[in-house]
Amino acid sequence: MSPNLVKSASSDPLQLQADVLVLGGGPSGAWAALAAAEDGARVILADKGYLGTSGATAPSNTGTWCVPPGENRGQAVERRWQRTGGLADQRWMLRCVDQAYDNLLKLSEWGYLFPHEDDGQLYIANLRGPDYMRFMRRRVLKAGVTVLDHHPALELLSDGDAVTGASGVDRQRNRNWSVEAKAVVLATGGCAFHERILGATGLTGDGYLMAAEAGANLSGMEFTGKYTLAPFETSLNKGLPYRWATFYREDGSPLLDANGDQVSNGIGEREKDIAKALIEGPVYARLDQAESALQDWLRRGQPNCFVPHDRAGIDPFKDLFRITLRAEGTVRGTGGIMLATSDCGTGVPGLYVAGDAASRENMTGAVSGGGAVNSSWAIASGWWSGKGAATHSRKSARKAFRSVSKPLGEAGLRPSGNARRDLRSADIIDAVRAEVIPLEKNYFRQGTTLQTSGERLENLWQDVRQHLYADGPERVRSREAASIAASARWSVASALARDESRGMHRRLDRPGNDLSFARRIIVGGVDNLSISRSEPGREGIAS
């Protein structure tokens, strides 16, 4: 059923009503919209870009954490849990693998063309990003969902008791839009801090700021130390080929570790050796550990990894090429909006969250979920959040839409002081990146460095709150800059509060684990931050 259109003239603001509003058009947003529509809800999905091509999944091939039902299911979860630094919750992990497996089978039933294995069985453990998301777009539209492409959301709406919708900018018609809804799902992705990686241009932490303004908390924001090897000056963030690489200094000499052994296989612990070398100067790689059959497999399985080499006339299996480490923020990190209920509620009535916008500590703890776990999490959390939002909307069915709903957005939209035209969004973003991207600050952390970064980000936030403002469509950029700055503040504050090393959080001044920190670091607030730890034994919530 189509939502109720209140105003339709292109020169006027677009005003719509729905039962469930989904913000974000990646896989988690698409699954949330489908789940809510299946429950009979009138659904609108608003995407900053174009549903089917925007987000980190669309340009990539991604595995899934595909665990079939059976006695090995618990063992697979236990093995994964052992790598999470003690912060994951096996109840959530079991729920996720079960739901993701069921939904992968749904994809097959709906007609998505999975490849077949040699024995003729469907191979459902891998999704080809471009056609997966193209398929999801068609399925979402077939379900009767109204899709608003190029409609970035700027802020949530609230009636004082619950979230009642959102508003933003229609980039194509240069007009404002608003949707009154009985429930909202934030599927806005993580925050890449404007790092140049595939599909991350629009991943600026918008949902984090919107949720915090509504009163939600965040957790896991200290786990933003995920970096991925990539050819220098490219947007690739696919580290798999470097498992078969050896590494060299700029003068062509082999890169050696502390024991004098040549560094090869840049995955895992070896990454630290490469990170240290990159702080000192340029580093080069060659994929000379891959035999001919493996080279062919890599080219077929990860074709986009070889595009920059082919364009430059480089044979990466024979020639040296310069590399770098690309920061991935909370896209491949862990942090995000904290879950308060088993259906991905945030604790704020009417507000739900899915995918990378949510904290993935229940799934991955202190380590990265990579592509596979994050992909399955997007499927499962999208489904749960959509169902939860639809249920909430039914409970609110007797509640009429009220004209008293008010916008919650402030930073980057409504400065508390006199707006300064010389305060540019690009300058804010550059200042944030100077604190959260460099390897010597974010990959290898120290208390004194974190303290200094925190103070700089706090001063920067005061400028954002008091002076950052833009007119018309440029409000999208100013709001993105505010969201990036807010995400950085939460990340650095959480990192300073975790006085140990655990997973992606590497403190040179606190190299060991501390049992008292085997708990979540929870951050709340927008202007005045609050930091706390979860209670022992209450790290996750599951039904």
XYZ file of C-alpha atoms in Angstrom:
543
model
C 0.000 0.000 0.000
C 1.384 3.409 -0.943
C 1.913 5.922 1.876
C -0.428 8.862 2.131
C 0.851 11.764 0.056
C -0.005 15.058 1.732
C 1.655 17.456 -0.716
C 2.802 16.559 -4.196
C 3.705 19.793 -5.980
C 7.396 19.681 -6.854
C 7.878 23.309 -5.732
C 6.526 22.511 -2.269
C 8.114 20.431 0.491
C 7.370 16.737 0.118
C 5.352 15.494 3.092
C 4.533 11.791 3.453
C 3.113 9.438 6.041
C 3.944 5.780 6.652
C 3.884 3.126 9.312
C 7.618 2.443 9.057
C 10.356 4.690 7.683
C 13.692 3.076 6.834
C 16.687 5.395 6.475
C 19.437 3.864 4.356
C 19.540 1.741 1.223
C 22.254 -0.827 1.862
C 21.455 -4.499 2.528
C 20.274 -3.944 6.107
C 17.885 -1.203 4.987
C 16.522 -3.338 2.173
C 15.952 -6.307 4.499
C 14.307 -4.045 7.095
C 11.917 -2.658 4.478
C 11.030 -6.153 3.256
C 10.433 -7.445 6.792
C 8.178 -4.532 7.697
C 6.240 -4.790 4.432
C 5.767 -8.527 4.948
C 4.069 -7.675 8.243
C 1.611 -5.419 6.451
C 3.220 -2.083 7.273
C 3.167 0.855 4.863
C 6.892 1.399 4.324
C 9.008 4.220 2.942
C 12.744 3.774 2.374
C 14.798 6.959 1.979
C 18.365 6.619 0.760
C 21.134 9.194 0.584
C 22.094 7.669 -2.766
C 20.332 5.169 -5.011
C 18.989 1.962 -3.504
C 20.958 -0.762 -5.253
C 24.216 1.079 -5.870
C 24.978 3.030 -2.693
C 26.848 1.731 0.336
C 29.816 -0.532 0.966
C 28.241 -3.782 -0.293
C 27.105 -2.681 -3.745
C 30.568 -2.375 -5.382
C 32.009 -5.518 -3.797
C 31.786 -9.260 -3.603
C 31.158 -10.350 -0.039
C 31.099 -13.631 1.776
C 28.546 -14.401 4.454
C 28.895 -16.164 7.768
C 26.889 -19.075 6.448
C 26.318 -21.760 9.109
C 23.728 -24.432 8.210
C 21.531 -25.893 10.947
C 22.974 -28.923 12.683
C 25.222 -30.061 15.463
C 28.216 -28.126 14.089
C 26.344 -24.837 14.456
C 27.262 -24.360 18.124
C 30.885 -25.285 17.466
C 31.161 -22.722 14.657
C 29.841 -20.012 16.949
C 32.136 -21.078 19.794
C 35.185 -20.952 17.509
C 34.271 -17.475 16.364
C 33.520 -16.312 19.904
C 37.031 -17.298 21.011
C 38.390 -14.553 18.736
C 36.164 -11.732 20.006
C 38.082 -10.651 23.091
C 35.336 -11.882 25.391
C 32.904 -9.123 24.404
C 30.588 -10.947 22.001
C 27.376 -12.703 23.029
C 26.878 -16.249 21.773
C 23.101 -15.915 22.036
C 23.152 -13.126 19.467
C 25.663 -14.992 17.327
C 23.428 -18.083 17.205
C 20.384 -15.986 16.393
C 22.267 -14.229 13.626
C 23.560 -17.341 11.846
C 20.096 -18.898 11.993
C 18.287 -15.831 10.651
C 20.904 -15.117 7.986
C 20.788 -18.718 6.767
C 16.978 -18.617 6.536
C 17.096 -15.357 4.606
C 19.772 -16.603 2.201
C 17.378 -19.442 1.387
C 14.654 -16.836 0.878
C 16.897 -15.114 -1.657
C 17.161 -18.370 -3.583
C 13.396 -18.929 -3.411
C 12.817 -15.399 -4.705
C 15.016 -16.103 -7.720
C 18.446 -14.791 -6.836
C 20.937 -16.794 -8.885
C 23.424 -18.377 -6.523
C 26.180 -20.440 -8.172
C 26.302 -24.214 -7.848
C 29.098 -26.233 -6.311
C 30.698 -29.206 -8.053
C 28.209 -31.577 -6.446
C 25.290 -29.542 -7.779
C 24.381 -27.941 -4.430
C 23.701 -24.219 -4.266
C 26.617 -22.188 -2.924
C 24.889 -19.530 -0.790
C 27.911 -18.408 1.227
C 28.865 -15.625 -1.174
C 27.004 -12.607 -2.529
C 28.048 -10.651 -5.596
C 27.483 -7.107 -4.417
C 26.303 -5.406 -7.633
C 23.686 -8.002 -8.608
C 22.738 -8.744 -4.977
C 21.776 -5.127 -4.360
C 20.161 -4.774 -7.791
C 18.053 -7.824 -6.923
C 17.173 -6.382 -3.506
C 15.976 -3.153 -5.109
C 13.615 -5.043 -7.373
C 12.347 -7.101 -4.438
C 11.777 -4.018 -2.262
C 9.790 -2.301 -5.008
C 7.798 -5.482 -5.663
C 6.861 -5.546 -1.964
C 5.141 -2.174 -2.373
C 7.744 -0.109 -0.555
C 7.971 3.542 -1.617
C 11.632 4.263 -2.382
C 12.986 7.806 -2.168
C 16.355 7.814 -3.922
C 18.744 10.735 -3.375
C 16.790 11.812 -0.296
C 19.393 12.127 2.487
C 17.883 12.385 5.950
C 19.107 15.247 8.119
C 17.280 14.703 11.394
C 14.700 12.694 13.286
C 11.307 13.974 14.401
C 9.819 13.417 17.849
C 6.532 14.160 19.617
C 8.299 14.233 22.970
C 7.507 10.620 23.765
C 8.721 8.710 20.704
C 10.475 9.131 17.388
C 7.806 9.999 14.833
C 9.665 10.289 11.543
C 12.489 12.148 9.868
C 13.160 14.971 7.444
C 15.807 15.807 4.905
C 16.600 17.120 1.438
C 15.414 15.918 -1.972
C 18.569 16.437 -3.982
C 16.930 15.957 -7.366
C 14.198 18.577 -6.923
C 16.067 20.793 -4.457
C 13.294 20.712 -1.871
C 12.764 19.603 1.690
C 11.039 16.359 2.569
C 9.561 14.929 5.731
C 7.954 11.611 6.606
C 5.736 11.103 9.616
C 6.037 7.481 10.722
C 5.079 5.396 13.705
C 8.567 3.795 13.735
C 11.937 4.536 12.165
C 14.773 2.131 11.314
C 18.256 3.630 11.086
C 20.194 1.648 8.473
C 22.526 4.496 7.603
C 25.792 2.552 7.773
C 28.952 3.273 9.708
C 31.413 6.149 9.625
C 34.499 5.971 7.387
C 35.670 9.475 8.397
C 35.817 10.441 4.713
C 38.516 7.901 3.974
C 38.667 6.987 0.315
C 37.447 3.378 0.311
C 34.953 1.566 -1.907
C 31.353 2.543 -1.330
C 32.117 4.695 1.717
C 31.585 8.212 0.370
C 28.194 8.511 2.004
C 29.116 6.676 5.204
C 29.524 9.643 7.522
C 27.947 8.522 10.794
C 24.675 10.383 10.192
C 22.601 7.772 12.018
C 24.844 7.933 15.074
C 24.236 11.641 15.530
C 20.507 11.362 14.853
C 20.182 8.538 17.388
C 22.208 10.345 20.040
C 20.078 13.467 19.625
C 17.032 11.271 20.282
C 18.614 9.899 23.464
C 20.177 6.610 22.330
C 23.615 5.425 23.489
C 26.538 4.048 21.494
C 29.018 1.307 22.321
C 32.174 -0.191 20.860
C 33.240 3.162 19.450
C 36.825 2.579 20.576
C 37.144 -0.286 18.089
C 37.864 1.890 15.061
C 41.439 0.726 14.576
C 40.623 -1.470 11.560
C 42.880 -0.753 8.580
C 43.124 -2.661 5.301
C 46.061 -2.965 2.918
C 45.495 -1.348 -0.458
C 47.484 -0.140 -3.465
C 48.681 3.402 -2.807
C 46.290 6.178 -3.907
C 43.394 3.857 -4.708
C 39.992 3.371 -3.085
C 40.345 -0.403 -2.732
C 39.904 -1.941 0.705
C 40.256 -5.616 -0.178
C 43.091 -7.145 1.827
C 42.757 -10.807 0.809
C 45.437 -10.831 -1.942
C 48.074 -9.673 0.552
C 47.948 -13.058 2.234
C 50.305 -14.126 -0.570
C 52.518 -11.009 -0.602
C 56.019 -10.170 0.519
C 56.896 -6.604 1.482
C 59.800 -4.272 0.759
C 61.234 -0.882 1.677
C 61.432 1.962 -0.828
C 65.029 1.075 -1.679
C 63.951 -2.443 -2.666
C 65.310 -4.142 0.450
C 63.057 -6.712 2.127
C 60.930 -5.507 5.015
C 62.138 -7.366 8.103
C 60.416 -7.966 11.418
C 62.002 -7.647 14.879
C 63.519 -11.117 14.505
C 65.144 -10.295 11.181
C 62.709 -12.386 9.120
C 61.205 -11.048 5.918
C 57.617 -9.907 6.338
C 55.159 -11.855 4.218
C 51.426 -12.519 4.488
C 50.163 -9.073 5.481
C 47.075 -10.462 7.197
C 46.835 -10.713 10.987
C 49.793 -10.001 13.256
C 52.091 -9.165 10.334
C 49.979 -6.090 9.676
C 51.570 -4.412 12.708
C 55.043 -4.749 11.149
C 53.759 -3.120 7.970
C 52.025 -0.343 9.911
C 55.259 0.474 11.764
C 57.177 0.565 8.484
C 54.578 2.836 6.844
C 55.022 5.372 9.623
C 58.717 5.465 8.731
C 58.321 5.640 4.938
C 56.887 4.087 1.761
C 56.315 0.319 1.623
C 55.983 -1.876 -1.469
C 54.522 -5.317 -2.046
C 54.602 -8.136 -4.564
C 52.130 -11.060 -4.632
C 54.917 -13.537 -5.299
C 53.677 -16.215 -2.888
C 50.704 -17.019 -5.132
C 51.174 -19.904 -7.567
C 49.633 -19.864 -11.052
C 46.360 -21.600 -10.119
C 45.934 -19.306 -7.142
C 46.626 -16.239 -9.276
C 43.785 -17.239 -11.569
C 41.476 -17.836 -8.582
C 42.304 -14.435 -7.126
C 41.639 -12.659 -10.397
C 38.279 -14.374 -10.834
C 37.220 -14.073 -7.194
C 38.448 -10.510 -6.542
C 38.466 -8.865 -9.988
C 38.239 -5.279 -8.718
C 41.496 -5.765 -6.787
C 43.424 -5.928 -10.047
C 41.858 -3.043 -11.959
C 44.350 -0.382 -10.755
C 47.286 -2.691 -11.488
C 46.049 -3.473 -14.992
C 45.484 0.209 -15.715
C 49.026 1.018 -14.593
C 50.536 -1.858 -16.585
C 51.703 -3.631 -13.427
C 51.762 -7.379 -12.944
C 51.313 -7.543 -9.141
C 52.532 -11.147 -9.076
C 55.898 -10.100 -10.557
C 56.278 -6.346 -10.073
C 56.626 -4.261 -6.921
C 53.830 -1.788 -6.260
C 53.414 0.769 -3.514
C 50.855 0.050 -0.781
C 49.166 1.827 2.088
C 46.802 1.033 4.964
C 43.310 2.453 4.583
C 41.391 3.298 7.752
C 37.888 1.815 7.776
C 36.391 3.493 10.840
C 33.238 1.752 12.000
C 32.508 0.306 8.549
C 34.818 -2.605 9.260
C 35.222 -1.584 12.886
C 32.699 -2.563 15.515
C 31.101 0.462 17.128
C 27.701 1.982 16.605
C 24.310 2.574 18.187
C 23.799 0.343 21.199
C 21.038 -2.259 21.036
C 18.556 -2.313 23.889
C 16.140 -5.045 22.739
C 16.253 -8.311 20.815
C 14.396 -6.711 17.870
C 17.144 -4.096 17.501
C 15.367 -1.346 19.410
C 17.578 1.455 20.687
C 15.742 2.085 23.956
C 14.139 5.176 22.412
C 10.475 4.412 21.628
C 9.898 4.068 17.901
C 13.598 3.966 16.964
C 15.313 0.829 15.632
C 18.735 0.220 14.120
C 20.301 -2.278 11.705
C 23.559 -3.147 9.962
C 26.697 -1.085 10.444
C 24.712 1.711 12.098
C 24.362 -0.658 15.072
C 27.148 -1.722 17.380
C 28.323 -5.189 16.350
C 29.916 -6.056 19.683
C 27.314 -8.787 20.213
C 28.644 -10.424 17.052
C 32.330 -9.569 16.813
C 33.394 -8.188 20.190
C 36.691 -6.343 19.961
C 37.644 -7.554 16.465
C 36.396 -6.760 12.988
C 33.489 -8.664 11.516
C 35.159 -8.274 8.128
C 32.877 -8.896 5.190
C 31.327 -12.227 6.130
C 30.028 -11.618 9.664
C 29.011 -8.058 8.840
C 27.136 -9.274 5.783
C 25.152 -11.843 7.762
C 24.569 -9.266 10.499
C 23.125 -6.840 7.926
C 20.686 -9.519 6.778
C 19.621 -10.637 10.255
C 19.504 -7.246 11.984
C 17.688 -5.741 9.028
C 15.022 -8.429 9.317
C 14.672 -8.078 13.103
C 14.534 -4.294 13.042
C 11.923 -4.277 10.290
C 9.769 -6.728 12.229
C 10.250 -4.755 15.433
C 9.348 -1.465 13.756
C 6.231 -2.990 12.180
C 5.136 -4.377 15.549
C 5.653 -0.995 17.191
C 3.665 0.717 14.443
C 0.738 -1.656 15.007
C 0.784 -0.923 18.725
C 0.694 2.769 17.840
C -2.058 2.321 15.242
C -4.661 4.161 17.317
C -2.342 7.095 17.798
C -3.068 9.710 15.141
C -0.235 11.563 13.455
C 0.281 14.716 15.421
C 1.348 18.081 14.114
C 3.368 18.671 17.281
C 6.281 16.529 16.102
C 9.452 18.577 16.308
C 12.847 18.172 14.638
C 15.676 16.989 16.870
C 18.679 18.001 14.760
C 21.035 20.707 15.987
C 24.723 20.352 15.076
C 25.377 21.498 11.514
C 21.748 22.584 11.129
C 20.922 25.014 13.933
C 24.068 26.560 15.424
C 23.874 27.807 18.976
C 25.826 30.951 18.142
C 26.321 33.229 15.145
C 27.045 31.179 12.027
C 30.493 31.781 10.557
C 30.663 31.619 6.795
C 34.418 31.012 6.970
C 33.855 27.753 8.881
C 33.715 25.240 6.054
C 32.547 21.642 6.276
C 35.675 20.521 4.430
C 37.892 22.147 7.060
C 35.996 20.403 9.866
C 36.412 17.048 8.143
C 40.138 17.637 7.535
C 40.632 18.512 11.197
C 38.838 15.344 12.287
C 40.831 13.169 9.910
C 44.071 14.562 11.339
C 43.141 12.954 14.671
C 41.566 9.617 13.655
C 43.303 8.513 10.440
C 47.114 8.614 11.054
C 48.602 5.256 12.002
C 50.638 6.761 14.828
C 47.450 8.096 16.444
C 44.767 5.525 15.691
C 46.473 2.235 14.860
C 49.013 2.549 17.666
C 47.395 4.445 20.513
C 48.734 6.024 23.683
C 46.953 7.759 26.525
C 48.745 11.080 26.028
C 48.026 11.109 22.295
C 44.392 10.216 22.854
C 44.087 12.940 25.465
C 45.488 15.537 23.053
C 43.217 14.340 20.232
C 40.242 14.436 22.570
C 40.948 18.033 23.528
C 41.328 19.078 19.881
C 38.110 17.332 18.914
C 36.291 18.930 21.840
C 37.389 22.400 20.704
C 36.406 21.510 17.158
C 32.978 20.388 18.361
C 32.409 23.726 20.049
C 33.018 25.415 16.680
C 30.638 22.980 14.993
C 27.882 23.567 17.536
C 28.203 27.305 17.644
C 29.069 28.245 14.096
C 28.655 25.525 11.434
C 25.706 26.167 9.153
C 24.780 26.010 5.474
C 21.775 26.881 3.323
C 19.742 24.667 0.991
C 21.233 21.395 -0.230
C 24.596 22.310 1.326
C 23.015 21.441 4.671
C 23.720 17.804 3.782
C 27.443 18.502 3.777
C 27.385 20.517 7.000
C 25.362 17.798 8.708
C 27.815 15.152 7.471
C 30.720 17.176 8.859
C 28.950 17.428 12.218
C 28.269 13.670 12.216
C 31.897 12.865 11.417
C 33.083 15.184 14.191
C 30.641 13.651 16.679
C 31.696 10.110 15.715
C 35.336 11.019 16.237
C 34.624 12.466 19.693
C 32.805 9.309 20.757
C 35.573 7.132 19.339
C 38.454 8.929 21.032
C 36.601 9.316 24.343
C 35.830 5.582 24.360
C 39.421 4.703 23.444
C 40.735 6.807 26.310
C 38.289 5.133 28.694
C 39.423 1.623 27.692
C 42.668 1.590 29.662
C 44.018 -1.619 28.124
C 44.629 -3.292 24.760
C 41.931 -5.541 23.309
C 41.338 -6.540 19.696
C 41.501 -3.545 17.371
C 42.142 -1.251 20.325
C 45.963 -1.218 20.605
C 47.366 0.884 23.457
C 51.167 1.053 23.420
C 51.086 2.314 27.003
C 48.675 -0.459 28.090
C 49.786 -3.504 26.070
C 47.905 -6.197 28.029
C 44.281 -7.176 28.620
C 42.658 -6.175 31.894
C 39.899 -8.493 33.110
C 38.017 -5.555 34.595
C 37.615 -4.214 31.030
C 35.961 -7.339 29.638
C 32.854 -5.166 29.419
C 31.318 -2.674 27.011
C 32.310 0.980 26.992
C 29.042 2.912 26.606
C 29.052 6.530 25.455
C 26.061 8.838 25.460
C 25.232 12.462 24.992
C 25.909 14.968 22.243
C 27.323 18.137 23.779
C 28.060 16.666 27.205
C 29.437 13.146 26.885
C 28.891 10.427 29.447
C 31.082 7.314 29.623
C 30.200 4.131 31.493
C 30.812 0.392 31.422
C 28.174 -2.286 31.025
C 27.336 -4.391 34.038
C 29.063 -7.787 34.185
C 26.921 -10.481 32.594
C 24.674 -7.955 30.808
C 26.758 -7.310 27.726
C 24.097 -8.451 25.255
C 20.328 -8.766 25.126
C 18.543 -11.618 23.413
C 15.207 -13.286 23.718
